[in-house]
Amino acid sequence: MYDLTVIIPTFKEESNIGTIIESVDAVFSRNAINGEILVIDDNSPDRTIELVREFQKTKQHLSLVVRTEDPGLSQSVVEGFRKARSDIFLVIDADLSHPPALIPVMLEGIRAGNDIVIGSRYMEGGGIKKWPLKRRIISKGATFLGRLLFPEIHDPVSGFFAVKKSVVVRAPLRPRGYKILLEVLGKGTWLKANEIPFEFVDRATGSSKLGRRTIIEYAGQVIDNAQFSWNHHESAVWQEWVKLFRFGIVGLSGIIVNEGVLIYLKGYIQLSLPVASIIAIELSILSNFILNDTWTFGTGQQHAMPHWWQRLFSFQVVSIGGAAINFVILNALAVFAGVDYRVANILGILVAFAWNFLVNRRVTWKKSG
Ligand SMILES: Nc1nc2c(ncn2[C@@H]2O[C@H](COP(=O)(O)OP(=O)(O)OP(=O)(O)O)[C@@H](O)[C@H]2O)c(=O)[nH]1
Ligand SMILES: [Mg+2]
C-alpha cells in the first residue's frame, strides 16, 4: 500500500512522459511521500509505452496500464481509480501543464480533512499562461456551465485534483469526454472540497488532443449530472440547489412580513411612515435571518460555523448591501437609462438576491473547520 497514487493519463506523450515521471518522483523523495505513479495509456502509437517500460526497470513504484478498448481521458482516469493501490488519488496531466510541486500541498489538504482538493485556474492566484482567445472562451464557457451545478467551486472542470478513494469507490461514474472532475463532484460522496490556485502552463511539446473532445459531449455530461442529482438528493448538486430554493422562499416570506408589519404599524398604530417602514424592514431582515439560519443553511450541517451573533451581524450587513444594490440599480436604470421603473426594480431585486445568496452562502454561513 502507498500513501498516494499519482494517476497520469497519457496519449502520445513520448516527449513529456520522461520529464513528468522524473518530476513526480523528485517531489516524492523531497517530501518523503511513499507514492505510486500510475500511467494509464490508451495504446499510444508513439514511444510512450516503451519509455514507461524502460523507467519501470529502475522504479518499483511505477505502474503502467495499456488500454485497448473504449479510449478516452475520463475512462482512463476511472481505470486508474480502480487500479490504484492507495486511499488517495491525484490526477495530473502528462504534458507539464500542472505543477508537480503542488502535489504535497494537495496531499496535505486531503490529510487535513478535505475529500477533494482541486488545482484551480480560476481563482485568485491561479491563471492560464499562453492560451489563444478561442481556447480561453471555450474553457470559460465550460467552467460557467459547471458552476451552474457547483456554484461554490471556481474550477469544476480542472484536470488537476486529488480525491479520497472513498469519494469515488461506490460512485456510479459514467466517464466520457474530458471533464472527469465534474463527474466526480456530481456523483461522488463528499462533503468538503478545497481549491488551491495554480498557473496552468500550455504544453511546450507533444500533440494536443483538443479535437478528440466535443462541446456537445460536455453539455451532455452536465445534463446527466443535473439529472443524477434529481434522483440522488444526497448529492452535492442537489444540496446546493435546495439552499438556493429555500433562500428564495425565505426572501418571499420576508416580503409578507415586511408588508404585514408596515400595514399594522402605519395603518393601526399610526406611526409615521419612515419609522414604520424602518421597523418593518428590520423585522423582515430578522425573520429572514431566523428562517435561513434554522432552515436554509441549518439542516444537515456537519461543520462548525461562525458564532450566531456573527452570523446575525453578517446577514444584517449583507442585507443592507443588498438593499443598496437594489436602490442603485433601480434608480440608475430608471433615471439614467430610461428603463421602466417596474422593470428596473425587478432587475435590481434579482441582482440583490444573487448578491445576498452568494455572500451569505460564502461568508455568513461559511463552513469552517
Ligand atoms: N489515456 C488517455 N489520455 C489522454 C487522452 N487524451 C488526452 N490524454 C492525456 O490527458 C492529459 C490532458 O490532455 P491534453 O491533450 O494535454 O489536453 P489539454 O491540456 O486540455 O490540451 P493541450 O495541452 O492543448 O493538448 C495529457 O496527459 C494527455 O496525454 C486519451 O484519450 N486517453
Ligand atoms: Mg495539456
Short mmCIF file of C-alpha atoms and ligand atoms in Angstrom, two decimals:
data_model
loop_
_atom_site.label_atom_id
_atom_site.label_comp_id
_atom_site.label_asym_id
_atom_site.label_seq_id
_atom_site.Cartn_x
_atom_site.Cartn_y
_atom_site.Cartn_z
CA MET A 1 0.00 0.00 0.00
CA TYR A 2 1.12 3.52 -0.82
CA ASP A 3 0.30 6.92 0.74
CA LEU A 4 -0.77 8.32 -2.59
CA THR A 5 -1.35 7.29 -6.21
CA VAL A 6 -0.48 9.84 -8.88
CA ILE A 7 -2.54 8.94 -11.95
CA ILE A 8 -1.13 10.17 -15.28
CA PRO A 9 -3.39 9.62 -18.29
CA THR A 10 -1.38 9.62 -21.49
CA PHE A 11 -1.90 9.56 -25.19
CA LYS A 12 1.09 10.18 -27.42
CA GLU A 13 3.25 11.84 -24.78
CA GLU A 14 6.69 10.50 -25.76
CA SER A 15 8.19 13.97 -25.49
CA ASN A 16 6.82 14.60 -21.99
CA ILE A 17 6.50 11.28 -20.22
CA GLY A 18 10.11 11.10 -19.03
CA THR A 19 10.05 14.60 -17.56
CA ILE A 20 6.73 14.16 -15.76
CA ILE A 21 7.78 10.83 -14.22
CA GLU A 22 11.09 12.27 -13.03
CA SER A 23 9.41 15.40 -11.66
CA VAL A 24 6.77 13.49 -9.71
CA ASP A 25 9.45 11.16 -8.43
CA ALA A 26 11.60 14.06 -7.27
CA VAL A 27 8.61 15.51 -5.42
CA PHE A 28 8.04 12.14 -3.73
CA SER A 29 11.65 11.93 -2.50
CA ARG A 30 11.89 15.55 -1.43
CA ASN A 31 8.73 15.29 0.65
CA ALA A 32 9.16 11.74 1.90
CA ILE A 33 5.95 10.62 0.21
CA ASN A 34 5.57 6.88 -0.22
CA GLY A 35 3.84 7.37 -3.54
CA GLU A 36 2.90 5.29 -6.55
CA ILE A 37 2.90 6.54 -10.14
CA LEU A 38 0.26 5.02 -12.36
CA VAL A 39 0.40 5.75 -16.07
CA ILE A 40 -2.81 4.95 -17.94
CA ASP A 41 -2.12 4.94 -21.64
CA ASP A 42 -4.60 4.50 -24.48
CA ASN A 43 -2.26 2.38 -26.54
CA SER A 44 -0.26 5.30 -27.90
CA PRO A 45 1.24 4.64 -31.31
CA ASP A 46 4.41 6.55 -30.40
CA ARG A 47 7.15 5.58 -27.90
CA THR A 48 5.23 6.49 -24.71
CA ILE A 49 4.67 2.87 -23.64
CA GLU A 50 8.22 1.82 -24.44
CA LEU A 51 9.63 4.72 -22.41
CA VAL A 52 7.46 3.95 -19.37
CA ARG A 53 8.57 0.30 -19.51
CA GLU A 54 12.17 1.48 -19.57
CA PHE A 55 11.58 3.57 -16.41
CA GLN A 56 9.88 0.64 -14.72
CA LYS A 57 13.19 -1.24 -14.67
CA THR A 58 14.50 1.20 -12.07
CA LYS A 59 11.29 2.37 -10.45
CA GLN A 60 9.38 -0.19 -8.44
CA HIS A 61 6.55 2.20 -7.69
CA LEU A 62 5.80 2.96 -11.34
CA SER A 63 2.93 1.03 -12.94
CA LEU A 64 1.56 1.10 -16.44
CA VAL A 65 -1.85 0.16 -17.78
CA VAL A 66 -2.22 -0.02 -21.53
CA ARG A 67 -5.84 0.23 -22.57
CA THR A 68 -7.01 -1.13 -25.89
CA GLU A 69 -10.76 -0.57 -25.68
CA ASP A 70 -13.03 2.43 -25.24
CA PRO A 71 -10.31 5.07 -25.42
CA GLY A 72 -10.82 8.36 -23.63
CA LEU A 73 -9.32 10.56 -20.98
CA SER A 74 -12.13 10.15 -18.44
CA GLN A 75 -12.30 6.41 -18.97
CA SER A 76 -8.54 6.20 -18.39
CA VAL A 77 -8.73 8.16 -15.15
CA VAL A 78 -11.53 5.93 -13.86
CA GLU A 79 -9.46 2.89 -14.75
CA GLY A 80 -6.70 4.50 -12.70
CA PHE A 81 -9.09 4.79 -9.73
CA ARG A 82 -9.70 1.06 -9.97
CA LYS A 83 -6.07 0.05 -10.30
CA ALA A 84 -4.63 2.39 -7.67
CA ARG A 85 -3.06 0.85 -4.59
CA SER A 86 -3.62 3.62 -2.06
CA ASP A 87 -6.51 5.54 -0.48
CA ILE A 88 -5.68 8.91 -2.01
CA PHE A 89 -5.64 9.57 -5.76
CA LEU A 90 -4.21 12.55 -7.58
CA VAL A 91 -4.74 13.13 -11.30
CA ILE A 92 -2.19 15.16 -13.26
CA ASP A 93 -1.62 15.79 -16.97
CA ALA A 94 1.50 14.37 -18.58
CA ASP A 95 2.31 17.49 -20.55
CA LEU A 96 3.64 19.52 -17.58
CA SER A 97 0.70 21.91 -17.63
CA HIS A 98 0.14 21.09 -13.95
CA PRO A 99 2.95 21.81 -11.49
CA PRO A 100 4.03 18.61 -9.65
CA ALA A 101 5.36 20.87 -6.88
CA LEU A 102 1.76 21.26 -5.68
CA ILE A 103 1.36 17.52 -5.09
CA PRO A 104 2.44 17.68 -1.41
CA VAL A 105 0.16 20.68 -0.79
CA MET A 106 -2.82 18.83 -2.24
CA LEU A 107 -1.97 15.70 -0.29
CA GLU A 108 -1.80 17.81 2.86
CA GLY A 109 -5.23 19.23 2.02
CA ILE A 110 -6.69 15.72 1.86
CA ARG A 111 -5.00 14.73 5.09
CA ALA A 112 -6.40 17.86 6.72
CA GLY A 113 -9.90 16.53 6.12
CA ASN A 114 -10.90 17.59 2.63
CA ASP A 115 -12.48 14.93 0.45
CA ILE A 116 -11.40 16.66 -2.75
CA VAL A 117 -8.62 19.17 -3.37
CA ILE A 118 -8.73 20.93 -6.73
CA GLY A 119 -5.91 22.69 -8.51
CA SER A 120 -7.80 25.76 -9.64
CA ARG A 121 -7.08 28.01 -12.61
CA TYR A 122 -9.98 30.31 -11.94
CA MET A 123 -9.39 31.78 -8.53
CA GLU A 124 -7.14 34.47 -7.16
CA GLY A 125 -3.54 33.39 -7.64
CA GLY A 126 -4.41 31.00 -10.45
CA GLY A 127 -4.37 31.53 -14.17
CA ILE A 128 -3.56 30.28 -17.62
CA LYS A 129 -0.41 31.14 -19.50
CA LYS A 130 -0.24 31.41 -23.26
CA TRP A 131 -3.68 30.39 -24.35
CA PRO A 132 -5.26 31.80 -27.50
CA LEU A 133 -8.52 33.70 -27.03
CA LYS A 134 -10.63 30.91 -28.55
CA ARG A 135 -9.47 28.35 -26.00
CA ARG A 136 -9.97 30.80 -23.18
CA ILE A 137 -13.54 31.41 -24.27
CA ILE A 138 -14.34 27.69 -24.63
CA SER A 139 -12.79 26.95 -21.26
CA LYS A 140 -14.63 29.81 -19.56
CA GLY A 141 -17.88 28.60 -21.09
CA ALA A 142 -17.30 25.06 -19.83
CA THR A 143 -16.45 26.40 -16.39
CA PHE A 144 -19.57 28.54 -16.33
CA LEU A 145 -21.77 25.54 -17.17
CA GLY A 146 -20.06 23.51 -14.47
CA ARG A 147 -20.58 26.26 -11.95
CA LEU A 148 -24.31 26.14 -12.55
CA LEU A 149 -24.07 22.78 -10.84
CA PHE A 150 -21.40 23.70 -8.29
CA PRO A 151 -21.65 27.43 -7.61
CA GLU A 152 -19.12 27.29 -4.83
CA ILE A 153 -16.35 25.70 -6.88
CA HIS A 154 -14.27 28.02 -9.05
CA ASP A 155 -12.84 25.40 -11.38
CA PRO A 156 -15.10 22.33 -11.50
CA VAL A 157 -13.52 21.12 -14.75
CA SER A 158 -9.86 21.20 -13.77
CA GLY A 159 -7.81 18.19 -14.81
CA PHE A 160 -5.60 18.53 -11.73
CA PHE A 161 -7.14 17.27 -8.50
CA ALA A 162 -6.72 14.95 -5.54
CA VAL A 163 -9.53 12.85 -4.18
CA LYS A 164 -10.06 10.29 -1.45
CA LYS A 165 -10.72 6.79 -2.66
CA SER A 166 -13.91 6.74 -0.56
CA VAL A 167 -15.38 9.55 -2.69
CA VAL A 168 -15.30 7.58 -5.92
CA VAL A 169 -15.24 3.95 -4.89
CA ARG A 170 -19.01 3.47 -4.99
CA ALA A 171 -19.82 6.36 -7.32
CA PRO A 172 -21.73 5.38 -10.48
CA LEU A 173 -19.33 7.33 -12.69
CA ARG A 174 -20.19 7.45 -16.35
CA PRO A 175 -16.87 8.51 -17.71
CA ARG A 176 -16.81 10.04 -21.12
CA GLY A 177 -15.19 13.07 -22.62
CA TYR A 178 -12.67 15.23 -20.90
CA LYS A 179 -14.17 16.53 -17.71
CA ILE A 180 -13.78 13.74 -15.22
CA LEU A 181 -13.72 16.09 -12.21
CA LEU A 182 -17.28 17.20 -12.96
CA GLU A 183 -18.36 13.58 -12.81
CA VAL A 184 -16.52 13.03 -9.52
CA LEU A 185 -18.09 16.14 -7.97
CA GLY A 186 -21.54 15.26 -9.28
CA LYS A 187 -21.65 11.60 -8.40
CA GLY A 188 -19.05 11.13 -5.71
CA THR A 189 -19.71 11.05 -1.99
CA TRP A 190 -18.12 14.10 -0.45
CA LEU A 191 -18.69 16.96 1.94
CA LYS A 192 -15.63 19.12 1.88
CA ALA A 193 -13.73 20.36 -1.13
CA ASN A 194 -10.87 22.82 -1.21
CA GLU A 195 -9.20 24.68 -4.05
CA ILE A 196 -5.57 25.62 -4.49
CA PRO A 197 -4.72 28.17 -7.16
CA PHE A 198 -2.14 27.34 -9.79
CA GLU A 199 -0.97 28.72 -13.08
CA PHE A 200 -1.75 26.41 -15.99
CA VAL A 201 1.11 26.34 -18.47
CA ASP A 202 0.30 25.40 -22.05
CA ARG A 203 2.08 22.29 -23.29
CA ALA A 204 5.50 23.08 -24.72
CA THR A 205 5.78 19.87 -26.71
CA GLY A 206 3.73 16.93 -27.90
CA SER A 207 0.39 16.97 -29.61
CA SER A 208 -2.87 18.43 -28.39
CA LYS A 209 -5.95 16.22 -28.29
CA LEU A 210 -8.40 19.08 -28.22
CA GLY A 211 -10.13 17.73 -31.31
CA ARG A 212 -10.99 14.48 -29.55
CA ARG A 213 -13.46 16.13 -27.26
CA THR A 214 -16.64 17.94 -28.18
CA ILE A 215 -18.61 20.68 -26.55
CA ILE A 216 -21.81 18.69 -27.06
CA GLU A 217 -20.40 15.74 -25.17
CA TYR A 218 -19.61 18.03 -22.29
CA ALA A 219 -23.05 19.64 -22.28
CA GLY A 220 -24.48 16.11 -22.16
CA GLN A 221 -22.35 15.37 -19.14
CA VAL A 222 -23.63 18.49 -17.35
CA ILE A 223 -27.24 17.48 -18.05
CA ASP A 224 -26.55 13.93 -16.93
CA ASN A 225 -25.17 15.22 -13.63
CA ALA A 226 -28.16 17.51 -13.13
CA GLN A 227 -30.46 14.54 -13.74
CA PHE A 228 -28.47 12.39 -11.38
CA SER A 229 -28.85 14.96 -8.62
CA TRP A 230 -32.61 14.98 -9.18
CA ASN A 231 -32.65 11.29 -8.29
CA HIS A 232 -29.97 11.46 -5.61
CA HIS A 233 -30.85 14.09 -3.08
CA GLU A 234 -27.70 13.45 -1.07
CA SER A 235 -25.56 14.69 -3.96
CA ALA A 236 -23.66 17.95 -3.69
CA VAL A 237 -25.52 19.49 -6.61
CA TRP A 238 -28.92 18.85 -5.07
CA GLN A 239 -27.86 20.17 -1.67
CA GLU A 240 -26.65 23.38 -3.25
CA TRP A 241 -29.81 23.96 -5.24
CA VAL A 242 -32.04 23.20 -2.29
CA LYS A 243 -30.25 26.00 -0.43
CA LEU A 244 -30.84 28.43 -3.27
CA PHE A 245 -34.51 27.44 -3.49
CA ARG A 246 -35.06 27.79 0.25
CA PHE A 247 -33.27 31.11 0.30
CA GLY A 248 -35.72 32.30 -2.36
CA ILE A 249 -38.76 31.09 -0.39
CA VAL A 250 -37.46 32.83 2.74
CA GLY A 251 -36.97 36.01 0.69
CA LEU A 252 -40.62 35.86 -0.41
CA SER A 253 -41.75 35.30 3.17
CA GLY A 254 -39.77 38.41 4.12
CA ILE A 255 -41.90 40.47 1.76
CA ILE A 256 -45.04 39.29 3.58
CA VAL A 257 -43.55 40.09 6.99
CA ASN A 258 -42.39 43.48 5.77
CA GLU A 259 -45.77 44.39 4.27
CA GLY A 260 -47.75 42.99 7.22
CA VAL A 261 -45.74 44.89 9.81
CA LEU A 262 -45.91 48.08 7.78
CA ILE A 263 -49.70 47.88 7.45
CA TYR A 264 -50.02 47.21 11.17
CA LEU A 265 -47.68 49.98 12.34
CA LYS A 266 -48.80 52.61 9.88
CA GLY A 267 -52.45 51.70 9.48
CA TYR A 268 -53.40 50.61 13.00
CA ILE A 269 -50.85 52.14 15.37
CA GLN A 270 -50.44 55.20 13.16
CA LEU A 271 -46.69 55.52 13.38
CA SER A 272 -45.09 57.86 10.88
CA LEU A 273 -44.16 56.23 7.57
CA PRO A 274 -40.35 56.47 7.93
CA VAL A 275 -40.44 54.94 11.43
CA ALA A 276 -42.95 52.25 10.46
CA SER A 277 -41.01 51.27 7.34
CA ILE A 278 -37.67 51.04 9.14
CA ILE A 279 -39.19 48.76 11.76
CA ALA A 280 -40.91 46.71 9.04
CA ILE A 281 -37.68 46.33 7.06
CA GLU A 282 -35.68 45.40 10.12
CA LEU A 283 -38.21 42.84 11.31
CA SER A 284 -38.27 41.22 7.89
CA ILE A 285 -34.46 41.03 7.97
CA LEU A 286 -34.65 39.38 11.38
CA SER A 287 -37.29 36.88 10.35
CA ASN A 288 -35.32 36.09 7.19
CA PHE A 289 -32.26 35.53 9.32
CA ILE A 290 -34.01 33.13 11.68
CA LEU A 291 -35.54 31.12 8.82
CA ASN A 292 -32.31 30.94 6.84
CA ASP A 293 -30.34 30.08 9.93
CA THR A 294 -32.58 27.23 11.00
CA TRP A 295 -33.91 26.04 7.66
CA THR A 296 -31.92 27.10 4.58
CA PHE A 297 -28.45 26.59 5.99
CA GLY A 298 -29.29 24.88 9.24
CA THR A 299 -30.27 21.34 8.46
CA GLY A 300 -27.66 18.71 7.87
CA GLN A 301 -24.85 20.98 8.93
CA GLN A 302 -21.78 18.95 9.60
CA HIS A 303 -19.37 21.80 10.00
CA ALA A 304 -18.52 24.43 12.53
CA MET A 305 -19.85 27.87 11.62
CA PRO A 306 -19.27 31.41 12.83
CA HIS A 307 -20.98 32.18 16.14
CA TRP A 308 -24.71 33.05 15.90
CA TRP A 309 -24.20 36.74 16.62
CA GLN A 310 -21.51 36.86 13.95
CA ARG A 311 -23.95 35.28 11.54
CA LEU A 312 -26.64 37.78 12.51
CA PHE A 313 -24.27 40.73 12.14
CA SER A 314 -23.01 39.47 8.79
CA PHE A 315 -26.55 38.86 7.50
CA GLN A 316 -27.57 42.33 8.59
CA VAL A 317 -24.66 43.96 6.76
CA VAL A 318 -25.21 41.87 3.63
CA SER A 319 -28.92 42.74 3.66
CA ILE A 320 -28.16 46.45 3.83
CA GLY A 321 -25.73 45.93 0.94
CA GLY A 322 -28.46 44.12 -1.00
CA ALA A 323 -30.90 46.95 -0.39
CA ALA A 324 -28.28 49.43 -1.59
CA ILE A 325 -27.71 47.38 -4.76
CA ASN A 326 -31.45 47.27 -5.40
CA PHE A 327 -31.68 51.04 -4.86
CA VAL A 328 -28.74 51.91 -7.11
CA ILE A 329 -29.82 49.64 -9.98
CA LEU A 330 -33.43 50.78 -9.84
CA ASN A 331 -32.51 54.45 -9.85
CA ALA A 332 -29.65 54.21 -12.32
CA LEU A 333 -31.70 52.25 -14.86
CA ALA A 334 -34.87 54.29 -14.42
CA VAL A 335 -33.34 57.75 -14.20
CA PHE A 336 -30.30 57.50 -16.47
CA ALA A 337 -31.20 54.73 -18.89
CA GLY A 338 -34.90 55.44 -19.17
CA VAL A 339 -35.96 51.89 -18.26
CA ASP A 340 -39.49 51.48 -16.94
CA TYR A 341 -39.18 51.73 -13.14
CA ARG A 342 -41.11 48.49 -12.57
CA VAL A 343 -38.77 46.54 -14.82
CA ALA A 344 -35.76 48.31 -13.33
CA ASN A 345 -36.90 47.34 -9.84
CA ILE A 346 -37.27 43.66 -10.79
CA LEU A 347 -33.72 43.68 -12.21
CA GLY A 348 -32.48 45.37 -9.04
CA ILE A 349 -34.23 42.77 -6.90
CA LEU A 350 -32.72 39.89 -8.91
CA VAL A 351 -29.18 41.23 -8.66
CA ALA A 352 -29.64 41.93 -4.95
CA PHE A 353 -30.98 38.41 -4.48
CA ALA A 354 -27.94 36.89 -6.19
CA TRP A 355 -25.68 39.08 -4.07
CA ASN A 356 -27.49 38.16 -0.87
CA PHE A 357 -27.38 34.46 -1.60
CA LEU A 358 -23.78 34.25 -2.73
CA VAL A 359 -22.31 36.42 0.00
CA ASN A 360 -24.35 34.85 2.78
CA ARG A 361 -23.56 31.40 1.44
CA ARG A 362 -19.82 32.11 1.48
CA VAL A 363 -19.49 34.41 4.48
CA THR A 364 -22.44 34.33 6.89
CA TRP A 365 -22.95 30.58 6.80
CA LYS A 366 -19.44 29.72 5.86
CA LYS A 367 -18.36 26.20 6.67
CA SER A 368 -15.24 26.26 8.72
CA GLY A 369 -13.01 23.75 10.40
N1 LIG B 1 -5.30 7.73 -21.65
C1 LIG B 1 -5.64 8.84 -22.34
N2 LIG B 1 -5.05 10.01 -22.05
C2 LIG B 1 -5.40 11.10 -22.77
C3 LIG B 1 -6.36 11.07 -23.80
N3 LIG B 1 -6.49 12.32 -24.31
C4 LIG B 1 -5.62 13.08 -23.63
N4 LIG B 1 -4.96 12.36 -22.70
C5 LIG B 1 -3.96 12.81 -21.73
O1 LIG B 1 -4.65 13.68 -20.83
C6 LIG B 1 -3.85 14.79 -20.50
C7 LIG B 1 -4.53 16.06 -20.95
O2 LIG B 1 -4.65 16.06 -22.35
P1 LIG B 1 -4.22 17.30 -23.24
O3 LIG B 1 -4.21 16.90 -24.67
O4 LIG B 1 -2.97 17.89 -22.70
O5 LIG B 1 -5.43 18.27 -23.00
P2 LIG B 1 -5.39 19.82 -22.71
O6 LIG B 1 -4.35 20.13 -21.69
O7 LIG B 1 -6.78 20.23 -22.44
O8 LIG B 1 -4.97 20.43 -24.11
P3 LIG B 1 -3.49 20.57 -24.75
O9 LIG B 1 -2.48 20.59 -23.66
O10 LIG B 1 -3.52 21.78 -25.57
O11 LIG B 1 -3.34 19.33 -25.59
C8 LIG B 1 -2.50 14.55 -21.15
O12 LIG B 1 -1.68 13.89 -20.24
C9 LIG B 1 -2.87 13.63 -22.32
O13 LIG B 1 -1.80 12.80 -22.70
C10 LIG B 1 -6.98 9.82 -24.08
O14 LIG B 1 -7.85 9.70 -24.93
N5 LIG B 1 -6.60 8.74 -23.31
MG MG B 2 -2.46 19.70 -21.88
#
